[in-house]
Amino acid sequence: MDGDGQHRGVKVWIKILVLFHAFAILSWSLPDVPRSFRIYLTPDVPQSLLDQAKRPIGTDWLLIWNAKLHRTPFQYYLMSTGFWQSWDMFAPNPADTDVWVDAKVTYRDGTTRIHSYPRMKSLSIPVKYFKERYRKFLERAHVDDNAWLRPRFAQRIALEAYDDPRNPPTRIILRRHFRKILAPDRVTPDDYTVVDYFDYTVDQALLRKEAGE
Amino acid sequence: MKDNPVVRSLRAANEWIFGYGSPVTFGVFRILIASVLFANFCMIAIDFDAWFSERGYVPWNIASEWMGPAWRVNLLAGVTDTRIVAAFYALVTVSAFLTAIGLWTRPASIILCIGTITLHHRNPIILHGGDTLMRACAFYLAIGPAGASCSVDRLIRLWKGKESGPVKLVSLWPQRMVQFQMAVIYFTTVWAKWYGTAWRDGTAAWYPANLREFDRFPVPEFLHHQPFIAMETYGTLLVELSLATLVFCKPLRKWVLLAGLALHGYIEYAMNIPLFAFAMCSLYISHYMGDEISDWAKRLGQRLHRFAVRVATPAGQVLAQGPGRALAAADALELVTYEQGDRLGWSAQRRANGKPIDFCWASWSRSIGGWILAPLWRMMLGRALVPTHAAAEPVEEPNRVGA
């Protein structure tokens, strides 16, 4: 890379790679195809259905073409290498639901305790700066599309709640607390709705192993 | 053919992207973004057990399922021994620090790039936009001339006589990639937001401000009411679009970047989104050429002339050529003048009023390129000396900011 004062110039293959990379990251970063046009991404859709669908205009066609490109081997240049990226912070709409989670832990002797998963609102300003990953993880882990993460989530909660080998946690109930933010012209209630969303029987062998026993 | 406007435009674009210039900008960018990466790894390390161990929330099998079947760059693929993951994590953290200070920059930045990609593929579930940006930037550091200036590597090269004079010019395409990356981020986020009803009707700023889980420092109540919500919403879109477009227009550049700093400063103050603002604003420096930064440092040094000092070597000794160049290069603000003294040991005095000052403190504190070398500074000064009769020729002034 370093010049030697005589500027030998940049080799053609480097120029091609640079331009390709620039195109690739731009392509990968473009917004998703709006829901109303996703039918155009489905192969072999009957013409009659397409005739009834909303017609894409202008840049909609570009996004459809772009989404099709992502289904070609082109995707591997970004997905495999870690160059994948998307810039949809607060887009297309910002999140409008406050969510936090805790767990009702039942122990072998029948007692129950509430175990707190780090909730940002309850933490001090410096601490929450370090613990924000817990909120980010929860943002993805609590949604129904990712329900397959819940057993692991609950097992980890059991480990954190495990402090007496004679009385280990046996059951974990994950509880979601949520509050929807209403539009600015309406009053958003302060209360949270609480829902038990996952009931898990703790794997005792795994618990002992992870506790180092 | 020569006057063909298309050919002329292509030549101009080629010159803009692949032409040569000072590597100082890329050096400053390296310091900024690698420092953010280092801070980020240190912060996540506090909860390493939760995020990277086999007994954490995201053991390898969970991460693997999340990432899908496609092959990915991941040196930790299949590794279930937490000690290995911890050692790897420590290595990447150290490489971020070395990259930030510019020591063994090329290998350190390559380890940082591959390490960051690996760790992000090891646990993708906790990543936010700032992480994605840091990963992209780590790649640019690894392929760009990151150690050519503003680095310990350059000081070492000058000290050993392997380099002399001003920094060598480099092709600017890595810096252009950073500029382009920044434009892509802002342009595509505005485009994506434009599909959202809340952004179009001017209420988008209301929602994040009311999410208690994002709360940080208190914001005046009036900002949560119209018309301020609409001003924040449309102002965000306007500033972000400007940061992707108008920022390339030199007369507007400063104002657009200041607006960007204000936007991210507000977000950093009001919302708990760790390091995102710092990572984003690190890119802003890429819109300035290296010569502009060097000139700015010179002007800043002139404003700070009341802090200027004269540092005198012991009698009968002078700075050797290489070390003299390295010390001058570390003094980016040009506040230190080294001269031959007539006393038994080192001495220093303020240039403004002639008052004596400790020579080591005087020299080190004003040499911002040497701050990271604080524990070694006194020893370095000692080793920089040669007897007067052995000095080959007077020390030339290298491009100081190029340290």
mmCIF file of C-alpha atoms in Angstrom, chain B residues 34-397:
data_model
loop_
_atom_site.group_PDB
_atom_site.id
_atom_site.type_symbol
_atom_site.label_atom_id
_atom_site.label_comp_id
_atom_site.label_asym_id
_atom_site.label_seq_id
_atom_site.Cartn_x
_atom_site.Cartn_y
_atom_site.Cartn_z
ATOM 1 C CA ALA B 34 -9.539 0.915 17.183
ATOM 2 C CA SER B 35 -9.943 2.683 20.544
ATOM 3 C CA VAL B 36 -13.707 2.209 20.267
ATOM 4 C CA LEU B 37 -13.164 -1.461 19.389
ATOM 5 C CA PHE B 38 -10.853 -1.876 22.379
ATOM 6 C CA ALA B 39 -13.359 -0.219 24.720
ATOM 7 C CA ASN B 40 -16.137 -2.386 23.291
ATOM 8 C CA PHE B 41 -14.253 -5.639 23.868
ATOM 9 C CA CYS B 42 -13.353 -4.554 27.407
ATOM 10 C CA MET B 43 -16.976 -3.758 28.180
ATOM 11 C CA ILE B 44 -18.315 -7.067 26.849
ATOM 12 C CA ALA B 45 -15.550 -8.952 28.686
ATOM 13 C CA ILE B 46 -17.266 -8.110 31.979
ATOM 14 C CA ASP B 47 -20.052 -10.525 30.998
ATOM 15 C CA PHE B 48 -17.883 -12.945 29.051
ATOM 16 C CA ASP B 49 -19.372 -15.918 30.890
ATOM 17 C CA ALA B 50 -22.892 -14.955 29.837
ATOM 18 C CA TRP B 51 -22.087 -14.298 26.174
ATOM 19 C CA PHE B 52 -19.235 -16.544 25.122
ATOM 20 C CA SER B 53 -19.007 -19.511 27.477
ATOM 21 C CA GLU B 54 -20.611 -22.887 26.888
ATOM 22 C CA ARG B 55 -22.761 -22.376 29.965
ATOM 23 C CA GLY B 56 -23.864 -18.913 28.895
ATOM 24 C CA TYR B 57 -26.937 -17.749 27.008
ATOM 25 C CA VAL B 58 -25.285 -18.432 23.659
ATOM 26 C CA PRO B 59 -23.215 -21.640 23.629
ATOM 27 C CA TRP B 60 -21.730 -22.675 20.310
ATOM 28 C CA ASN B 61 -24.673 -24.820 19.214
ATOM 29 C CA ILE B 62 -27.086 -21.889 19.665
ATOM 30 C CA ALA B 63 -24.815 -19.496 17.748
ATOM 31 C CA SER B 64 -24.376 -22.056 14.985
ATOM 32 C CA GLU B 65 -28.113 -22.524 14.582
ATOM 33 C CA TRP B 66 -28.671 -18.757 14.580
ATOM 34 C CA MET B 67 -26.106 -18.227 11.806
ATOM 35 C CA GLY B 68 -27.503 -20.960 9.567
ATOM 36 C CA PRO B 69 -25.756 -23.579 7.466
ATOM 37 C CA ALA B 70 -23.642 -21.291 5.239
ATOM 38 C CA TRP B 71 -19.896 -21.346 5.844
ATOM 39 C CA ARG B 72 -18.551 -18.276 7.597
ATOM 40 C CA VAL B 73 -15.201 -16.917 8.685
ATOM 41 C CA ASN B 74 -15.116 -18.175 12.263
ATOM 42 C CA LEU B 75 -11.928 -19.482 13.814
ATOM 43 C CA LEU B 76 -13.977 -20.568 16.827
ATOM 44 C CA ALA B 77 -16.405 -22.701 14.797
ATOM 45 C CA GLY B 78 -17.072 -25.873 16.747
ATOM 46 C CA VAL B 79 -14.898 -24.802 19.685
ATOM 47 C CA THR B 80 -16.658 -25.679 22.936
ATOM 48 C CA ASP B 81 -13.715 -25.201 25.288
ATOM 49 C CA THR B 82 -14.385 -21.859 26.962
ATOM 50 C CA ARG B 83 -10.705 -21.458 27.858
ATOM 51 C CA ILE B 84 -9.808 -21.367 24.156
ATOM 52 C CA VAL B 85 -12.556 -18.850 23.463
ATOM 53 C CA ALA B 86 -11.337 -16.720 26.388
ATOM 54 C CA ALA B 87 -7.735 -16.812 25.156
ATOM 55 C CA PHE B 88 -8.876 -15.853 21.670
ATOM 56 C CA TYR B 89 -10.988 -13.030 23.070
ATOM 57 C CA ALA B 90 -7.993 -11.721 25.026
ATOM 58 C CA LEU B 91 -5.817 -11.891 21.906
ATOM 59 C CA VAL B 92 -8.320 -9.873 19.888
ATOM 60 C CA THR B 93 -8.648 -7.315 22.686
ATOM 61 C CA VAL B 94 -4.872 -6.902 22.831
ATOM 62 C CA SER B 95 -4.738 -6.578 19.050
ATOM 63 C CA ALA B 96 -7.318 -3.767 19.270
ATOM 64 C CA PHE B 97 -5.076 -1.950 21.736
ATOM 65 C CA LEU B 98 -1.970 -2.474 19.590
ATOM 66 C CA THR B 99 -3.838 -1.276 16.516
ATOM 67 C CA ALA B 100 -5.028 1.814 18.377
ATOM 68 C CA ILE B 101 -1.499 2.823 19.350
ATOM 69 C CA GLY B 102 -0.066 1.685 16.030
ATOM 70 C CA LEU B 103 2.414 -0.890 17.293
ATOM 71 C CA TRP B 104 2.985 -3.869 14.964
ATOM 72 C CA THR B 105 0.053 -2.339 13.168
ATOM 73 C CA ARG B 106 -0.220 -4.610 10.133
ATOM 74 C CA PRO B 107 -0.331 -7.963 11.985
ATOM 75 C CA ALA B 108 -2.336 -6.444 14.837
ATOM 76 C CA SER B 109 -4.967 -5.014 12.508
ATOM 77 C CA ILE B 110 -5.256 -8.282 10.563
ATOM 78 C CA ILE B 111 -5.753 -10.200 13.831
ATOM 79 C CA LEU B 112 -8.252 -7.555 14.906
ATOM 80 C CA CYS B 113 -10.209 -7.895 11.653
ATOM 81 C CA ILE B 114 -10.350 -11.695 11.617
ATOM 82 C CA GLY B 115 -10.867 -11.773 15.377
ATOM 83 C CA THR B 116 -13.758 -9.323 15.291
ATOM 84 C CA ILE B 117 -15.467 -11.229 12.484
ATOM 85 C CA THR B 118 -14.936 -14.478 14.377
ATOM 86 C CA LEU B 119 -16.329 -13.175 17.663
ATOM 87 C CA HIS B 120 -19.308 -11.638 15.878
ATOM 88 C CA HIS B 121 -20.007 -14.987 14.247
ATOM 89 C CA ARG B 122 -19.469 -16.739 17.592
ATOM 90 C CA ASN B 123 -22.231 -14.676 19.185
ATOM 91 C CA PRO B 124 -24.281 -12.705 16.662
ATOM 92 C CA ILE B 125 -27.326 -12.389 18.930
ATOM 93 C CA ILE B 126 -25.979 -9.516 21.037
ATOM 94 C CA LEU B 127 -24.738 -7.329 18.172
ATOM 95 C CA HIS B 128 -26.046 -3.862 17.418
ATOM 96 C CA GLY B 129 -25.367 -1.415 14.581
ATOM 97 C CA GLY B 130 -22.230 -0.124 16.251
ATOM 98 C CA ASP B 131 -20.733 -3.626 16.224
ATOM 99 C CA THR B 132 -21.509 -4.015 12.537
ATOM 100 C CA LEU B 133 -19.779 -0.718 11.872
ATOM 101 C CA MET B 134 -16.746 -1.673 13.947
ATOM 102 C CA ARG B 135 -16.450 -4.966 12.072
ATOM 103 C CA ALA B 136 -16.557 -3.189 8.713
ATOM 104 C CA CYS B 137 -13.960 -0.668 9.869
ATOM 105 C CA ALA B 138 -11.665 -3.389 11.222
ATOM 106 C CA PHE B 139 -11.514 -4.702 7.651
ATOM 107 C CA TYR B 140 -10.540 -1.284 6.293
ATOM 108 C CA LEU B 141 -7.806 -1.003 8.933
ATOM 109 C CA ALA B 142 -6.428 -4.400 7.952
ATOM 110 C CA ILE B 143 -6.170 -3.563 4.252
ATOM 111 C CA GLY B 144 -5.270 0.132 4.527
ATOM 112 C CA PRO B 145 -2.036 1.942 5.433
ATOM 113 C CA ALA B 146 -3.024 2.059 9.087
ATOM 114 C CA GLY B 147 0.502 2.190 10.483
ATOM 115 C CA ALA B 148 1.943 4.669 7.990
ATOM 116 C CA SER B 149 1.379 7.642 10.270
ATOM 117 C CA CYS B 150 0.325 8.622 13.787
ATOM 118 C CA SER B 151 1.713 5.313 15.007
ATOM 119 C CA VAL B 152 4.367 3.915 17.293
ATOM 120 C CA ASP B 153 5.532 1.978 14.253
ATOM 121 C CA ARG B 154 6.412 5.217 12.475
ATOM 122 C CA LEU B 155 8.274 6.515 15.528
ATOM 123 C CA ILE B 156 10.267 3.287 15.624
ATOM 124 C CA ARG B 157 11.032 3.518 11.908
ATOM 125 C CA LEU B 158 12.216 7.118 12.317
ATOM 126 C CA TRP B 159 14.214 6.260 15.433
ATOM 127 C CA LYS B 160 15.998 3.403 13.675
ATOM 128 C CA GLY B 161 16.608 5.473 10.565
ATOM 129 C CA LYS B 162 14.459 3.209 8.374
ATOM 130 C CA GLU B 163 12.360 6.210 7.424
ATOM 131 C CA SER B 164 13.160 9.893 7.271
ATOM 132 C CA GLY B 165 11.406 13.099 6.397
ATOM 133 C CA PRO B 166 7.687 13.559 5.862
ATOM 134 C CA VAL B 167 5.252 10.670 5.773
ATOM 135 C CA LYS B 168 5.169 8.788 2.484
ATOM 136 C CA LEU B 169 2.131 9.378 0.338
ATOM 137 C CA VAL B 170 -0.273 6.480 -0.110
ATOM 138 C CA SER B 171 -3.185 5.697 -2.378
ATOM 139 C CA LEU B 172 -6.319 7.102 -0.808
ATOM 140 C CA TRP B 173 -8.753 4.325 -1.681
ATOM 141 C CA PRO B 174 -8.945 2.918 1.899
ATOM 142 C CA GLN B 175 -9.894 6.395 3.127
ATOM 143 C CA ARG B 176 -12.425 6.674 0.309
ATOM 144 C CA MET B 177 -13.879 3.322 1.361
ATOM 145 C CA VAL B 178 -14.455 4.722 4.837
ATOM 146 C CA GLN B 179 -16.163 7.780 3.348
ATOM 147 C CA PHE B 180 -18.277 5.540 1.129
ATOM 148 C CA GLN B 181 -19.152 3.279 4.068
ATOM 149 C CA MET B 182 -20.379 6.304 5.981
ATOM 150 C CA ALA B 183 -22.469 7.461 3.037
ATOM 151 C CA VAL B 184 -23.976 3.977 2.641
ATOM 152 C CA ILE B 185 -24.976 3.887 6.301
ATOM 153 C CA TYR B 186 -26.739 7.225 6.302
ATOM 154 C CA PHE B 187 -28.267 6.917 2.847
ATOM 155 C CA THR B 188 -29.747 3.466 3.351
ATOM 156 C CA THR B 189 -31.026 4.232 6.840
ATOM 157 C CA VAL B 190 -32.894 7.271 5.499
ATOM 158 C CA TRP B 191 -34.294 5.167 2.675
ATOM 159 C CA ALA B 192 -35.431 2.451 5.096
ATOM 160 C CA LYS B 193 -36.982 5.046 7.408
ATOM 161 C CA TRP B 194 -38.895 6.602 4.555
ATOM 162 C CA TYR B 195 -40.975 3.398 4.375
ATOM 163 C CA GLY B 196 -42.063 3.938 7.979
ATOM 164 C CA THR B 197 -45.284 5.774 8.694
ATOM 165 C CA ALA B 198 -43.929 7.289 11.919
ATOM 166 C CA TRP B 199 -41.062 8.949 10.064
ATOM 167 C CA ARG B 200 -43.392 10.354 7.422
ATOM 168 C CA ASP B 201 -45.961 11.697 9.857
ATOM 169 C CA GLY B 202 -43.287 13.266 12.061
ATOM 170 C CA THR B 203 -43.801 11.198 15.227
ATOM 171 C CA ALA B 204 -40.896 8.733 15.044
ATOM 172 C CA ALA B 205 -38.785 10.576 17.637
ATOM 173 C CA TRP B 206 -41.572 10.150 20.172
ATOM 174 C CA TYR B 207 -41.284 6.373 20.521
ATOM 175 C CA PRO B 208 -37.608 5.796 21.419
ATOM 176 C CA ALA B 209 -37.787 8.756 23.799
ATOM 177 C CA ASN B 210 -40.559 6.963 25.693
ATOM 178 C CA LEU B 211 -38.962 3.534 25.846
ATOM 179 C CA ARG B 212 -37.882 3.311 29.488
ATOM 180 C CA GLU B 213 -35.341 0.608 28.654
ATOM 181 C CA PHE B 214 -33.376 3.148 26.568
ATOM 182 C CA ASP B 215 -33.423 5.949 29.152
ATOM 183 C CA ARG B 216 -30.142 7.579 30.009
ATOM 184 C CA PHE B 217 -29.713 11.179 31.123
ATOM 185 C CA PRO B 218 -32.836 13.323 31.603
ATOM 186 C CA VAL B 219 -34.141 15.339 28.669
ATOM 187 C CA PRO B 220 -36.237 18.524 29.097
ATOM 188 C CA GLU B 221 -39.932 17.680 29.038
ATOM 189 C CA PHE B 222 -40.793 20.148 26.271
ATOM 190 C CA LEU B 223 -38.781 18.061 23.793
ATOM 191 C CA HIS B 224 -41.395 15.323 24.176
ATOM 192 C CA HIS B 225 -44.164 17.504 22.760
ATOM 193 C CA GLN B 226 -45.090 18.781 19.326
ATOM 194 C CA PRO B 227 -43.749 20.602 17.396
ATOM 195 C CA PHE B 228 -40.409 19.460 18.835
ATOM 196 C CA ILE B 229 -41.126 15.790 18.124
ATOM 197 C CA ALA B 230 -41.673 16.624 14.449
ATOM 198 C CA MET B 231 -38.554 18.812 14.406
ATOM 199 C CA GLU B 232 -36.480 15.969 15.871
ATOM 200 C CA THR B 233 -37.975 13.454 13.443
ATOM 201 C CA TYR B 234 -37.522 15.451 10.248
ATOM 202 C CA GLY B 235 -34.270 16.951 11.535
ATOM 203 C CA THR B 236 -32.853 13.457 11.947
ATOM 204 C CA LEU B 237 -33.781 12.542 8.374
ATOM 205 C CA LEU B 238 -32.361 15.800 7.040
ATOM 206 C CA VAL B 239 -29.062 15.498 8.902
ATOM 207 C CA GLU B 240 -28.644 11.829 7.995
ATOM 208 C CA LEU B 241 -29.343 12.509 4.329
ATOM 209 C CA SER B 242 -26.866 15.405 4.395
ATOM 210 C CA LEU B 243 -24.230 13.149 5.947
ATOM 211 C CA ALA B 244 -24.601 10.860 2.940
ATOM 212 C CA THR B 245 -24.625 13.555 0.276
ATOM 213 C CA LEU B 246 -23.869 17.197 1.103
ATOM 214 C CA VAL B 247 -20.890 16.229 3.215
ATOM 215 C CA PHE B 248 -18.960 15.650 -0.025
ATOM 216 C CA CYS B 249 -19.405 19.332 -0.888
ATOM 217 C CA LYS B 250 -16.413 21.016 0.729
ATOM 218 C CA PRO B 251 -18.034 24.369 1.639
ATOM 219 C CA LEU B 252 -20.819 22.517 3.487
ATOM 220 C CA ARG B 253 -18.672 19.740 4.936
ATOM 221 C CA LYS B 254 -17.916 21.333 8.299
ATOM 222 C CA TRP B 255 -21.532 22.296 8.970
ATOM 223 C CA VAL B 256 -22.893 18.915 7.972
ATOM 224 C CA LEU B 257 -20.384 17.130 10.207
ATOM 225 C CA LEU B 258 -21.165 19.470 13.095
ATOM 226 C CA ALA B 259 -24.856 18.671 12.635
ATOM 227 C CA GLY B 260 -23.946 14.969 12.705
ATOM 228 C CA LEU B 261 -21.969 15.452 15.907
ATOM 229 C CA ALA B 262 -24.942 17.252 17.450
ATOM 230 C CA LEU B 263 -27.303 14.452 16.385
ATOM 231 C CA HIS B 264 -25.134 11.676 17.778
ATOM 232 C CA GLY B 265 -24.249 13.755 20.838
ATOM 233 C CA TYR B 266 -27.932 14.062 21.648
ATOM 234 C CA ILE B 267 -28.537 10.337 21.103
ATOM 235 C CA GLU B 268 -25.502 9.472 23.251
ATOM 236 C CA TYR B 269 -26.771 11.763 26.018
ATOM 237 C CA ALA B 270 -30.404 10.746 25.962
ATOM 238 C CA MET B 271 -30.291 7.069 25.033
ATOM 239 C CA ASN B 272 -28.391 4.076 26.317
ATOM 240 C CA ILE B 273 -26.799 2.815 23.090
ATOM 241 C CA PRO B 274 -23.189 2.156 24.113
ATOM 242 C CA LEU B 275 -20.384 3.368 21.858
ATOM 243 C CA PHE B 276 -22.586 3.714 18.780
ATOM 244 C CA ALA B 277 -22.173 7.481 18.604
ATOM 245 C CA PHE B 278 -18.418 7.196 19.102
ATOM 246 C CA ALA B 279 -18.096 4.592 16.360
ATOM 247 C CA MET B 280 -20.165 6.638 13.914
ATOM 248 C CA CYS B 281 -18.371 9.901 14.601
ATOM 249 C CA SER B 282 -14.996 8.194 14.156
ATOM 250 C CA LEU B 283 -15.834 8.003 10.453
ATOM 251 C CA TYR B 284 -16.218 11.761 10.146
ATOM 252 C CA ILE B 285 -12.471 12.352 10.108
ATOM 253 C CA SER B 286 -12.313 10.536 6.755
ATOM 254 C CA HIS B 287 -13.813 13.603 5.084
ATOM 255 C CA TYR B 288 -10.671 15.599 5.815
ATOM 256 C CA MET B 289 -7.447 15.171 3.863
ATOM 257 C CA GLY B 290 -4.261 14.373 5.754
ATOM 258 C CA ASP B 291 -2.733 17.742 4.882
ATOM 259 C CA GLU B 292 -5.754 19.522 6.323
ATOM 260 C CA ILE B 293 -5.330 17.660 9.599
ATOM 261 C CA SER B 294 -1.602 18.426 9.687
ATOM 262 C CA ASP B 295 -2.297 22.105 9.069
ATOM 263 C CA TRP B 296 -4.985 22.087 11.742
ATOM 264 C CA ALA B 297 -2.517 20.607 14.239
ATOM 265 C CA LYS B 298 -0.002 23.307 13.353
ATOM 266 C CA ARG B 299 -2.574 26.042 13.874
ATOM 267 C CA LEU B 300 -3.609 24.500 17.183
ATOM 268 C CA GLY B 301 0.061 24.432 18.221
ATOM 269 C CA GLN B 302 0.358 28.137 17.391
ATOM 270 C CA ARG B 303 -2.654 28.882 19.571
ATOM 271 C CA LEU B 304 -1.053 26.933 22.382
ATOM 272 C CA HIS B 305 2.310 28.680 21.982
ATOM 273 C CA ARG B 306 2.262 29.756 25.635
ATOM 274 C CA PHE B 307 2.916 26.107 26.479
ATOM 275 C CA ALA B 308 5.934 25.894 24.155
ATOM 276 C CA VAL B 309 9.211 24.840 25.735
ATOM 277 C CA ARG B 310 12.902 24.634 24.952
ATOM 278 C CA VAL B 311 14.526 21.393 25.976
ATOM 279 C CA ALA B 312 18.320 21.425 26.127
ATOM 280 C CA THR B 313 20.487 18.326 25.925
ATOM 281 C CA PRO B 314 23.400 17.822 28.352
ATOM 282 C CA ALA B 315 26.612 19.594 27.456
ATOM 283 C CA GLY B 316 28.651 17.842 24.806
ATOM 284 C CA GLN B 317 25.729 15.751 23.608
ATOM 285 C CA VAL B 318 23.073 16.192 20.951
ATOM 286 C CA LEU B 319 20.114 14.207 19.686
ATOM 287 C CA ALA B 320 21.095 11.516 17.235
ATOM 288 C CA GLN B 321 19.517 11.919 13.834
ATOM 289 C CA GLY B 322 16.962 9.095 13.956
ATOM 290 C CA PRO B 323 15.810 9.634 17.546
ATOM 291 C CA GLY B 324 15.711 13.372 16.902
ATOM 292 C CA ARG B 325 13.355 12.790 14.000
ATOM 293 C CA ALA B 326 11.211 10.474 16.089
ATOM 294 C CA LEU B 327 10.963 13.000 18.942
ATOM 295 C CA ALA B 328 10.098 15.773 16.496
ATOM 296 C CA ALA B 329 7.482 13.577 14.847
ATOM 297 C CA ALA B 330 5.893 12.808 18.224
ATOM 298 C CA ASP B 331 5.566 16.564 18.815
ATOM 299 C CA ALA B 332 2.642 17.012 16.438
ATOM 300 C CA LEU B 333 1.750 20.454 17.800
ATOM 301 C CA GLU B 334 5.344 21.683 17.448
ATOM 302 C CA LEU B 335 5.577 22.861 21.035
ATOM 303 C CA VAL B 336 9.011 21.462 21.842
ATOM 304 C CA THR B 337 12.328 22.787 20.555
ATOM 305 C CA TYR B 338 15.305 20.552 21.222
ATOM 306 C CA GLU B 339 18.655 22.361 21.365
ATOM 307 C CA GLN B 340 22.184 21.716 22.512
ATOM 308 C CA GLY B 341 22.695 22.688 26.141
ATOM 309 C CA ASP B 342 25.720 23.693 28.171
ATOM 310 C CA ARG B 343 24.786 22.172 31.525
ATOM 311 C CA LEU B 344 25.758 18.844 32.983
ATOM 312 C CA GLY B 345 22.310 17.280 32.512
ATOM 313 C CA TRP B 346 19.091 17.875 30.630
ATOM 314 C CA SER B 347 17.269 21.137 31.245
ATOM 315 C CA ALA B 348 14.098 22.796 29.997
ATOM 316 C CA GLN B 349 12.422 26.158 30.184
ATOM 317 C CA ARG B 350 9.163 27.668 29.019
ATOM 318 C CA ARG B 351 9.624 29.627 25.834
ATOM 319 C CA ALA B 352 7.178 32.327 26.919
ATOM 320 C CA ASN B 353 8.822 33.404 30.176
ATOM 321 C CA GLY B 354 12.043 31.417 30.496
ATOM 322 C CA LYS B 355 10.896 29.671 33.699
ATOM 323 C CA PRO B 356 12.577 26.301 34.253
ATOM 324 C CA ILE B 357 10.480 23.136 34.035
ATOM 325 C CA ASP B 358 11.272 19.442 34.401
ATOM 326 C CA PHE B 359 12.734 18.396 31.060
ATOM 327 C CA CYS B 360 11.029 15.005 30.863
ATOM 328 C CA TRP B 361 7.604 16.374 31.744
ATOM 329 C CA ALA B 362 8.116 19.329 29.411
ATOM 330 C CA SER B 363 9.047 17.115 26.497
ATOM 331 C CA TRP B 364 6.571 14.261 27.048
ATOM 332 C CA SER B 365 3.475 16.246 27.993
ATOM 333 C CA ARG B 366 3.684 18.362 24.855
ATOM 334 C CA SER B 367 4.467 15.488 22.499
ATOM 335 C CA ILE B 368 0.997 14.027 21.964
ATOM 336 C CA GLY B 369 2.403 11.384 19.642
ATOM 337 C CA GLY B 370 4.400 10.073 22.578
ATOM 338 C CA TRP B 371 1.745 10.054 25.293
ATOM 339 C CA ILE B 372 1.301 6.338 24.984
ATOM 340 C CA LEU B 373 5.051 5.939 25.619
ATOM 341 C CA ALA B 374 4.932 7.667 29.026
ATOM 342 C CA PRO B 375 6.744 4.925 30.997
ATOM 343 C CA LEU B 376 9.574 4.868 28.435
ATOM 344 C CA TRP B 377 9.956 8.576 27.774
ATOM 345 C CA ARG B 378 12.806 9.355 30.178
ATOM 346 C CA MET B 379 14.743 6.331 28.991
ATOM 347 C CA MET B 380 14.094 7.303 25.374
ATOM 348 C CA LEU B 381 15.487 10.793 25.934
ATOM 349 C CA GLY B 382 18.581 9.266 27.494
ATOM 350 C CA ARG B 383 19.097 6.893 24.605
ATOM 351 C CA ALA B 384 18.515 9.579 22.003
ATOM 352 C CA LEU B 385 21.816 11.272 22.804
ATOM 353 C CA VAL B 386 25.159 11.009 21.031
ATOM 354 C CA PRO B 387 28.363 12.953 21.670
ATOM 355 C CA THR B 388 28.474 16.205 19.714
ATOM 356 C CA HIS B 389 31.450 15.095 17.633
ATOM 357 C CA ALA B 390 29.604 11.917 16.603
ATOM 358 C CA ALA B 391 26.531 13.711 15.277
ATOM 359 C CA ALA B 392 26.553 13.358 11.498
ATOM 360 C CA GLU B 393 24.425 16.287 10.482
ATOM 361 C CA PRO B 394 21.686 18.466 11.931
ATOM 362 C CA VAL B 395 18.331 16.836 12.449
ATOM 363 C CA GLU B 396 15.853 17.551 9.674
ATOM 364 C CA GLU B 397 12.313 18.339 10.655
#
